[in-house]
Amino acid sequence: MADGILRLNDCDVRSNPAVWSHDPSMMWDPVTGRYYSYSTDVFRPEFGLSSPIGIPVRSSENMVDFKYEGIVLSEGAIAQGRDNGTYPDTIEFWAPFAEYVNGEYRIYYSATKAFGSSESRIWLATAKNPLGPFENRGIVADTWGTDDSYPNAIDAHIIWKESRCYLVYGSFFGGIYIKELNGDTGLPLDGNAKNLGICISRKAEIPRIDGPEGAAVIYVPETGYFYLFQSYGWLGDDYDIRVGRSREVTGPYLDMEGKNLVEESMGVKIAGSYRFKAENPRADEGNNGWVWDGLRGPGHGVPFYDTQTGQYFFVHHIRDGAAVNREYDPKENRASYKVHYMMIRPMFFINGWPVLGPEPYQGEKFEPVSPREAKGYWEMIVLDDQDNEIKDSMECVLDADSDYLTNGRIYQCRDLENQRDTLVVTGFSNSGIAYWGKFMYSIV
């Protein structure tokens, strides 16, 4: 974000609103004429962040420059959502999704028994103002008291099919589920929060990559498909973004080879950890020795159609890959990159499948550029479908008839790593592997 993700080593949410946004959502409010992004509660005192529990929100007039607005749940809603009976109170609320329906603002948010537990609840809270206070209306999904073979009631997303409202949710364990809600109230259609719905994605027994979680569904009239986005991997490091599609909201969701996302496929990978080259990143006073080392773990995002620009976007969190932010857990034998940000990418559709822009949105118009205009030296990243290690760029010469250029979407945008305008390309190879590219210089 302008003055947000670009200032990677600034960990103060007051001066860098994009920082600490985890599991971000996005909503356009026709009443106030502003965008609102709600996210997971984050408490990191070692970085000077002391936002209280209660769902933080950021607002914007242009989806580029954001303002941190504070938390939105009422004190009563917070107390009710945290209450786990004889079990210790929930520490923080996760993964909110918000929408404006029937003259009211609705937020679906998660309260779990403990980190790593499959026993959780998704609450619906409502308000007359996007900044709250939001009061709880009721529970829409409840997996409290279930074992790990059931879905986890977290990571809510709402998708409407005509006048019918559906909740998409779940994380690891039993997979991703969908259940119908009452569109008038936002509560379960049958009044039963324990009715879990049907499974639309679940990990097979073999893949080493964890997941799926952080699911969201959008319908795209231009293609006639519903798209199910989800994340695989460890959220602290090698998280990714994948997708399947279906003609029906309830599935089945399939990959490019026609494999079902239920136990057959993880979906088509469209984003992962990456490292473009950067020239003198943040080499100004106060840099404190910070060195660019790529971005890690894009994931848990939401597809978003912006009615103001007529453009599709994908809103997700991502982690600063600098070694200074790396924390190793010997017990789990894995690393976590501690500082994370909200990132908004443009989303395009090529042959009926979504691709994401290589660089964050900075207000561009995305005018298409022809392969003939784009021939030259390029920096390319190929997003391996199975290997979730960070991907370094490679330099190559692309002619006007190169598959990378003829298969992809080329446009001009702002270069995050080098702070200048450039051409980029995004697309799928002939074998269905997603790639990103950044123009370097023309062929002489």
Coordinates of C-alpha atoms in Angstrom, one line a residue:
M1 CA 0.0 0.0 0.0
A2 CA 1.3 3.5 -0.6
D3 CA 3.0 4.4 2.6
G4 CA 2.1 1.0 3.9
I5 CA 3.7 -2.2 2.7
L6 CA 6.4 -0.1 1.0
R7 CA 7.7 0.8 4.5
L8 CA 8.5 -2.7 5.4
N9 CA 10.6 -2.1 8.5
D10 CA 8.1 0.2 10.2
C11 CA 6.1 -1.9 12.8
D12 CA 3.9 0.8 14.2
V13 CA 0.3 0.4 13.0
R14 CA -0.3 4.1 13.6
S15 CA 2.2 5.2 11.0
N16 CA 2.0 2.1 8.8
P17 CA -1.7 1.0 8.7
A18 CA -0.9 -2.1 6.6
V19 CA 1.3 -3.7 9.2
W20 CA -0.2 -6.4 11.5
S21 CA -3.1 -7.0 9.3
H22 CA -3.6 -10.8 9.4
D23 CA -6.4 -12.6 7.6
P24 CA -7.7 -9.3 6.1
S25 CA -11.1 -8.9 4.5
M26 CA -12.3 -6.0 2.3
M27 CA -15.7 -4.3 2.0
W28 CA -16.9 -1.3 0.0
D29 CA -19.5 0.6 2.0
P30 CA -22.0 2.5 -0.3
V31 CA -23.2 4.6 2.7
T32 CA -19.9 6.2 3.7
G33 CA -18.2 5.8 0.3
R34 CA -15.2 4.1 1.9
Y35 CA -13.4 0.7 1.9
Y36 CA -13.1 -1.1 5.2
S37 CA -10.7 -4.0 6.0
Y38 CA -11.3 -6.0 9.1
S39 CA -8.6 -8.5 10.4
T40 CA -7.5 -10.9 13.1
D41 CA -6.7 -9.5 16.6
V42 CA -2.9 -9.2 17.0
F43 CA -1.0 -8.5 20.2
R44 CA 2.8 -8.1 19.8
P45 CA 4.2 -6.0 22.7
E46 CA 7.8 -6.6 21.5
F47 CA 6.9 -4.5 18.5
G48 CA 5.1 -1.8 20.4
L49 CA 1.6 -3.1 19.3
S50 CA -0.9 -3.2 22.1
S51 CA -4.3 -3.1 20.3
P52 CA -6.9 -4.7 22.5
I53 CA -9.0 -7.7 21.5
G54 CA -12.1 -6.8 19.5
I55 CA -11.4 -7.0 15.7
P56 CA -9.3 -4.1 14.3
V57 CA -10.4 -2.2 11.2
R58 CA -8.7 0.0 8.6
S59 CA -10.5 2.4 6.2
S60 CA -9.6 3.9 2.9
E61 CA -11.0 6.2 0.2
N62 CA -9.1 4.6 -2.6
M63 CA -7.9 1.1 -1.4
V64 CA -4.3 2.4 -1.5
D65 CA -4.0 4.7 1.5
F66 CA -5.4 3.3 4.7
K67 CA -6.1 4.6 8.2
Y68 CA -6.1 2.4 11.3
E69 CA -9.4 3.0 13.1
G70 CA -9.2 0.8 16.2
I71 CA -11.5 -2.1 17.2
V72 CA -15.2 -2.5 16.4
L73 CA -16.8 -5.1 18.8
S74 CA -18.6 -3.8 21.8
E75 CA -17.5 -4.7 25.3
G76 CA -20.5 -7.0 25.7
A77 CA -19.8 -8.8 22.4
I78 CA -16.1 -9.3 23.4
A79 CA -17.0 -10.7 26.8
Q80 CA -19.6 -13.1 25.3
G81 CA -17.3 -14.2 22.5
R82 CA -14.5 -15.0 24.8
D83 CA -16.5 -17.0 27.3
N84 CA -15.6 -20.7 27.1
G85 CA -17.4 -21.8 30.2
T86 CA -15.1 -23.7 32.5
Y87 CA -12.3 -23.5 29.9
P88 CA -10.0 -20.4 29.9
D89 CA -11.3 -17.4 27.9
T90 CA -10.4 -17.1 24.2
I91 CA -7.3 -15.0 23.9
E92 CA -8.1 -13.3 20.5
F93 CA -10.6 -13.4 17.7
W94 CA -9.7 -14.5 14.2
A95 CA -10.4 -14.0 10.5
P96 CA -13.5 -11.6 10.4
F97 CA -15.5 -11.2 7.2
A98 CA -17.8 -8.2 6.9
E99 CA -20.6 -7.1 4.5
Y100 CA -23.4 -4.6 4.3
V101 CA -26.8 -6.2 4.0
N102 CA -30.4 -5.0 4.4
G103 CA -29.3 -1.7 5.9
E104 CA -26.9 -3.2 8.5
Y105 CA -23.3 -4.2 8.8
R106 CA -22.5 -7.8 9.6
I107 CA -19.2 -9.3 10.8
Y108 CA -18.6 -13.0 11.1
Y109 CA -15.6 -13.7 13.3
S110 CA -14.0 -16.8 15.0
A111 CA -13.5 -17.7 18.6
T112 CA -11.5 -20.8 19.2
K113 CA -10.7 -22.9 22.3
A114 CA -7.0 -22.5 21.8
F115 CA -4.4 -22.2 19.0
G116 CA -4.3 -25.4 17.1
S117 CA -7.7 -26.6 18.4
S118 CA -10.5 -27.8 16.2
E119 CA -13.1 -26.7 18.7
S120 CA -14.3 -23.2 17.7
R121 CA -17.3 -21.0 17.0
I122 CA -18.2 -18.5 14.4
W123 CA -20.2 -15.6 15.7
L124 CA -22.3 -13.1 13.8
A125 CA -22.2 -9.5 15.1
T126 CA -24.1 -6.5 13.6
A127 CA -24.0 -2.7 13.8
K128 CA -25.5 0.4 12.2
N129 CA -22.0 1.8 11.6
P130 CA -19.0 0.1 9.9
L131 CA -16.8 1.3 12.9
G132 CA -19.2 -0.3 15.3
P133 CA -20.0 -1.0 18.0
F134 CA -20.9 -4.5 16.8
E135 CA -23.2 -6.6 19.0
N136 CA -23.5 -10.3 18.8
R137 CA -26.6 -11.7 17.1
G138 CA -25.7 -15.4 17.5
I139 CA -23.5 -18.4 16.5
V140 CA -23.6 -19.6 12.9
A141 CA -21.2 -22.5 13.1
D142 CA -20.1 -24.5 16.2
T143 CA -17.6 -27.3 16.4
W144 CA -17.1 -27.2 20.2
G145 CA -17.0 -30.7 21.5
T146 CA -16.1 -32.3 18.2
D147 CA -12.9 -34.3 17.4
D148 CA -10.3 -33.5 14.7
S149 CA -12.1 -35.4 12.0
Y150 CA -14.7 -32.6 11.9
P151 CA -14.2 -29.2 10.4
N152 CA -12.9 -26.3 12.5
A153 CA -15.4 -23.4 12.8
I154 CA -13.1 -20.6 11.9
D155 CA -12.2 -18.5 8.8
A156 CA -15.7 -17.4 7.8
H157 CA -16.5 -16.1 4.3
I158 CA -20.0 -15.3 2.8
I159 CA -21.0 -16.0 -0.7
W160 CA -24.5 -15.1 -2.2
K161 CA -26.1 -17.1 -5.0
E162 CA -28.9 -14.8 -6.1
S163 CA -30.9 -14.3 -2.9
R164 CA -29.5 -17.3 -1.0
C165 CA -26.7 -16.8 1.5
Y166 CA -23.9 -19.4 2.2
L167 CA -21.2 -19.6 4.8
V168 CA -17.8 -21.0 3.7
Y169 CA -15.5 -21.9 6.6
G170 CA -13.0 -24.4 8.0
S171 CA -9.3 -24.9 8.7
F172 CA -7.2 -28.1 8.4
F173 CA -8.8 -31.0 10.3
G174 CA -12.0 -32.0 8.4
G175 CA -11.5 -29.5 5.6
I176 CA -13.5 -26.6 4.1
Y177 CA -17.3 -26.7 4.5
I178 CA -20.2 -24.7 3.1
K179 CA -23.7 -24.3 4.8
E180 CA -26.7 -22.2 3.9
L181 CA -27.7 -19.3 6.1
N182 CA -30.9 -17.2 6.4
G183 CA -30.2 -14.2 4.2
D184 CA -32.5 -12.0 6.2
T185 CA -30.8 -12.6 9.6
G186 CA -27.4 -14.0 8.7
L187 CA -28.0 -16.9 11.1
P188 CA -28.2 -20.7 10.2
L189 CA -31.1 -21.4 7.9
D190 CA -32.3 -24.3 10.1
G191 CA -31.5 -22.5 13.3
N192 CA -28.8 -25.1 14.1
A193 CA -25.2 -23.9 14.5
K194 CA -24.2 -27.6 14.9
N195 CA -25.3 -28.4 11.4
L196 CA -22.0 -28.2 9.7
G197 CA -23.0 -28.4 6.0
I198 CA -21.1 -30.2 3.3
C199 CA -17.4 -30.6 2.6
I200 CA -16.0 -28.8 -0.5
S201 CA -12.3 -29.2 0.1
R202 CA -10.2 -31.6 2.2
K203 CA -6.5 -32.6 2.2
A204 CA -5.6 -36.0 0.8
E205 CA -3.5 -38.3 3.0
I206 CA -0.3 -38.0 1.0
P207 CA 0.6 -34.3 0.5
R208 CA 3.3 -33.1 3.0
I209 CA 1.9 -29.5 2.8
D210 CA -0.5 -28.6 5.6
G211 CA -3.9 -27.3 4.8
P212 CA -6.4 -26.3 3.6
E213 CA -7.6 -23.2 5.4
G214 CA -8.5 -19.5 4.9
A215 CA -11.1 -20.3 2.2
A216 CA -13.3 -17.9 0.3
V217 CA -15.6 -18.2 -2.7
I218 CA -16.5 -15.6 -5.4
Y219 CA -18.8 -15.9 -8.4
V220 CA -17.5 -14.4 -11.7
P221 CA -20.3 -13.7 -14.2
E222 CA -17.8 -13.2 -17.0
T223 CA -16.7 -16.9 -16.8
G224 CA -19.8 -18.5 -15.2
Y225 CA -17.8 -20.1 -12.4
F226 CA -17.6 -20.0 -8.7
Y227 CA -14.0 -19.9 -7.5
L228 CA -12.8 -21.4 -4.2
F229 CA -9.6 -19.9 -2.9
Q230 CA -7.7 -21.5 -0.1
S231 CA -4.2 -21.6 1.5
Y232 CA -1.9 -24.5 2.1
G233 CA 1.4 -24.5 4.0
W234 CA 2.7 -23.1 7.4
L235 CA 1.3 -19.6 7.8
G236 CA 4.5 -18.3 9.4
D237 CA 6.7 -19.1 6.4
D238 CA 5.6 -21.1 3.3
Y239 CA 1.9 -20.3 3.1
D240 CA 0.4 -20.1 -0.4
I241 CA -2.8 -19.3 -2.3
R242 CA -4.6 -21.9 -4.4
V243 CA -7.9 -22.1 -6.3
G244 CA -10.4 -24.5 -7.8
R245 CA -13.7 -23.7 -9.6
S246 CA -17.2 -25.1 -10.0
R247 CA -20.4 -24.3 -11.9
E248 CA -22.3 -24.6 -8.6
V249 CA -21.7 -22.8 -5.3
T250 CA -21.8 -26.1 -3.4
G251 CA -19.3 -27.8 -5.7
P252 CA -17.6 -29.9 -6.7
Y253 CA -14.6 -27.6 -7.0
L254 CA -12.0 -28.9 -9.5
D255 CA -8.4 -28.0 -10.6
M256 CA -7.2 -27.6 -14.2
E257 CA -6.9 -31.3 -14.6
G258 CA -10.5 -31.9 -13.3
K259 CA -9.4 -33.3 -10.0
N260 CA -11.6 -32.6 -7.0
L261 CA -10.4 -30.4 -4.2
V262 CA -11.8 -33.0 -1.8
E263 CA -8.9 -35.4 -1.2
E264 CA -7.6 -35.3 -4.9
S265 CA -6.0 -31.9 -5.4
M266 CA -4.8 -28.9 -3.4
G267 CA -5.9 -26.7 -6.2
V268 CA -4.1 -24.5 -8.7
K269 CA -1.3 -22.5 -7.0
I270 CA -1.4 -18.8 -7.9
A271 CA 0.8 -17.2 -5.2
G272 CA 3.7 -18.3 -3.0
S273 CA 6.8 -16.9 -1.3
Y274 CA 9.0 -15.0 -3.7
R275 CA 12.1 -12.8 -4.1
F276 CA 12.5 -10.3 -6.9
K277 CA 15.7 -8.3 -6.9
A278 CA 15.8 -5.0 -5.2
E279 CA 18.2 -2.0 -5.6
N280 CA 19.2 -0.4 -2.4
P281 CA 16.0 -1.2 -0.5
R282 CA 15.2 1.3 2.3
A283 CA 18.8 2.5 2.3
D284 CA 17.9 5.7 4.1
E285 CA 18.6 7.0 7.6
G286 CA 16.9 4.9 10.3
N287 CA 17.2 1.7 8.2
N288 CA 18.9 -0.1 11.1
G289 CA 20.6 -2.5 8.8
W290 CA 17.5 -4.0 7.3
V291 CA 18.2 -5.9 4.1
W292 CA 15.6 -6.9 1.5
D293 CA 15.1 -10.7 1.4
G294 CA 11.8 -11.2 -0.4
L295 CA 8.2 -11.7 0.9
R296 CA 6.9 -14.9 2.4
G297 CA 3.7 -16.7 3.1
P298 CA 1.0 -14.9 1.1
G299 CA -2.3 -16.4 2.1
H300 CA -5.6 -16.3 3.8
G301 CA -7.1 -13.8 1.5
V302 CA -10.4 -12.8 0.0
P303 CA -11.4 -12.2 -3.6
F304 CA -13.0 -8.8 -4.0
Y305 CA -14.8 -7.2 -6.9
D306 CA -14.5 -3.4 -6.7
T307 CA -17.7 -1.9 -8.1
Q308 CA -16.0 1.5 -8.2
T309 CA -13.3 0.5 -10.6
G310 CA -14.8 -2.6 -12.2
Q311 CA -11.7 -4.5 -11.3
Y312 CA -11.2 -7.8 -9.4
F313 CA -8.7 -7.8 -6.5
F314 CA -7.3 -10.3 -4.0
V315 CA -6.6 -9.1 -0.5
H316 CA -4.3 -11.2 1.7
H317 CA -1.5 -11.0 4.3
I318 CA 2.1 -11.5 3.6
R319 CA 5.3 -11.6 5.6
D320 CA 8.6 -9.6 5.5
G321 CA 11.3 -12.2 4.7
A322 CA 14.2 -10.3 6.2
A323 CA 16.3 -12.6 8.5
V324 CA 15.9 -10.1 11.4
N325 CA 12.2 -11.1 11.5
R326 CA 12.9 -14.9 11.5
E327 CA 12.1 -16.9 14.6
Y328 CA 13.0 -20.6 14.6
D329 CA 11.0 -23.2 16.6
P330 CA 13.2 -26.2 17.3
K331 CA 10.3 -28.2 18.6
E332 CA 8.3 -27.9 15.4
N333 CA 11.5 -27.7 13.3
R334 CA 10.2 -24.7 11.4
A335 CA 10.7 -20.9 11.1
S336 CA 8.2 -18.1 11.4
Y337 CA 8.6 -14.6 9.9
K338 CA 7.0 -12.4 12.6
V339 CA 6.2 -9.1 10.8
H340 CA 3.2 -9.3 8.4
Y341 CA 1.2 -6.9 6.3
M342 CA -2.0 -6.5 4.3
M343 CA -1.4 -6.7 0.5
I344 CA -3.9 -6.0 -2.3
R345 CA -3.2 -7.5 -5.7
P346 CA -5.1 -7.1 -8.9
M347 CA -6.7 -10.3 -10.2
F348 CA -7.3 -11.1 -13.8
F349 CA -8.9 -14.1 -15.6
I350 CA -7.0 -16.0 -18.3
N351 CA -8.9 -18.8 -20.0
G352 CA -11.3 -19.0 -17.2
W353 CA -8.7 -19.1 -14.4
P354 CA -7.6 -16.3 -12.0
V355 CA -4.1 -14.9 -11.9
L356 CA -2.7 -12.4 -9.4
G357 CA -0.5 -9.4 -10.2
P358 CA 3.2 -9.6 -9.3
E359 CA 3.1 -6.3 -7.5
P360 CA 0.7 -4.7 -4.9
Y361 CA -2.0 -2.4 -6.1
Q362 CA -1.0 1.3 -6.2
G363 CA -4.0 2.8 -8.1
E364 CA -3.1 1.6 -11.6
K365 CA -5.6 1.4 -14.4
F366 CA -4.2 -1.9 -15.8
E367 CA -4.2 -0.9 -19.5
P368 CA -3.2 -4.0 -21.5
V369 CA 0.3 -4.0 -23.1
S370 CA 1.0 -6.1 -26.2
P371 CA 3.8 -8.7 -26.3
R372 CA 5.5 -6.7 -29.1
E373 CA 5.8 -3.7 -26.8
A374 CA 7.1 -5.8 -24.0
K375 CA 10.0 -7.8 -25.6
G376 CA 13.3 -7.5 -23.8
Y377 CA 15.1 -8.7 -20.7
W378 CA 12.7 -9.9 -17.9
E379 CA 13.0 -11.0 -14.3
M380 CA 10.8 -14.1 -14.0
I381 CA 9.4 -16.1 -11.1
V382 CA 7.8 -19.5 -11.6
L383 CA 5.6 -20.7 -8.8
D384 CA 6.3 -24.4 -8.3
D385 CA 3.0 -26.2 -7.7
Q386 CA 4.4 -28.7 -5.2
D387 CA 7.5 -27.0 -3.7
N388 CA 6.6 -24.2 -1.3
E389 CA 10.2 -23.0 -0.7
I390 CA 10.8 -19.3 -1.5
K391 CA 11.2 -18.8 -5.3
D392 CA 14.1 -16.6 -6.6
S393 CA 13.8 -14.8 -9.9
M394 CA 15.6 -15.7 -13.0
E395 CA 16.7 -13.3 -15.8
C396 CA 15.8 -14.2 -19.4
V397 CA 15.2 -12.6 -22.8
L398 CA 11.5 -12.7 -24.0
D399 CA 10.7 -12.1 -27.6
A400 CA 7.2 -11.0 -28.8
D401 CA 6.2 -14.6 -29.4
S402 CA 7.4 -15.9 -26.0
D403 CA 4.8 -18.1 -24.3
Y404 CA 5.3 -16.1 -21.1
L405 CA 4.1 -12.9 -22.9
T406 CA 1.5 -14.4 -25.3
N407 CA -0.1 -16.5 -22.5
G408 CA 0.0 -13.7 -19.9
R409 CA -1.6 -10.4 -19.0
I410 CA 0.9 -7.5 -19.4
Y411 CA 0.4 -4.1 -17.9
Q412 CA 2.3 -1.2 -16.3
C413 CA 2.5 -0.7 -12.5
R414 CA 4.6 0.5 -9.7
D415 CA 7.7 -1.6 -8.9
L416 CA 7.6 -2.3 -5.1
E417 CA 11.2 -3.5 -4.9
N418 CA 12.8 -0.6 -6.9
Q419 CA 10.3 2.2 -6.5
R420 CA 9.8 3.0 -10.2
D421 CA 7.2 2.3 -12.9
T422 CA 7.7 -0.9 -14.8
L423 CA 5.9 -3.5 -16.9
V424 CA 4.8 -6.8 -15.3
V425 CA 3.3 -10.0 -16.6
T426 CA 1.2 -12.7 -14.9
G427 CA -0.2 -15.9 -16.3
F428 CA 0.0 -19.7 -16.6
S429 CA 2.5 -21.7 -18.5
N430 CA 1.4 -24.3 -21.1
S431 CA 1.6 -26.9 -18.3
G432 CA -0.6 -24.8 -16.0
I433 CA 2.1 -23.4 -13.6
A434 CA 1.6 -19.8 -12.6
Y435 CA 4.3 -17.2 -13.2
W436 CA 5.1 -13.6 -12.5
G437 CA 7.5 -11.4 -14.4
K438 CA 9.0 -7.9 -14.2
F439 CA 10.5 -6.0 -17.2
M440 CA 14.1 -5.0 -16.9
Y441 CA 15.2 -3.3 -20.1
S442 CA 14.6 -3.5 -23.9
I443 CA 16.4 -5.5 -26.5
V444 CA 18.8 -3.2 -28.2

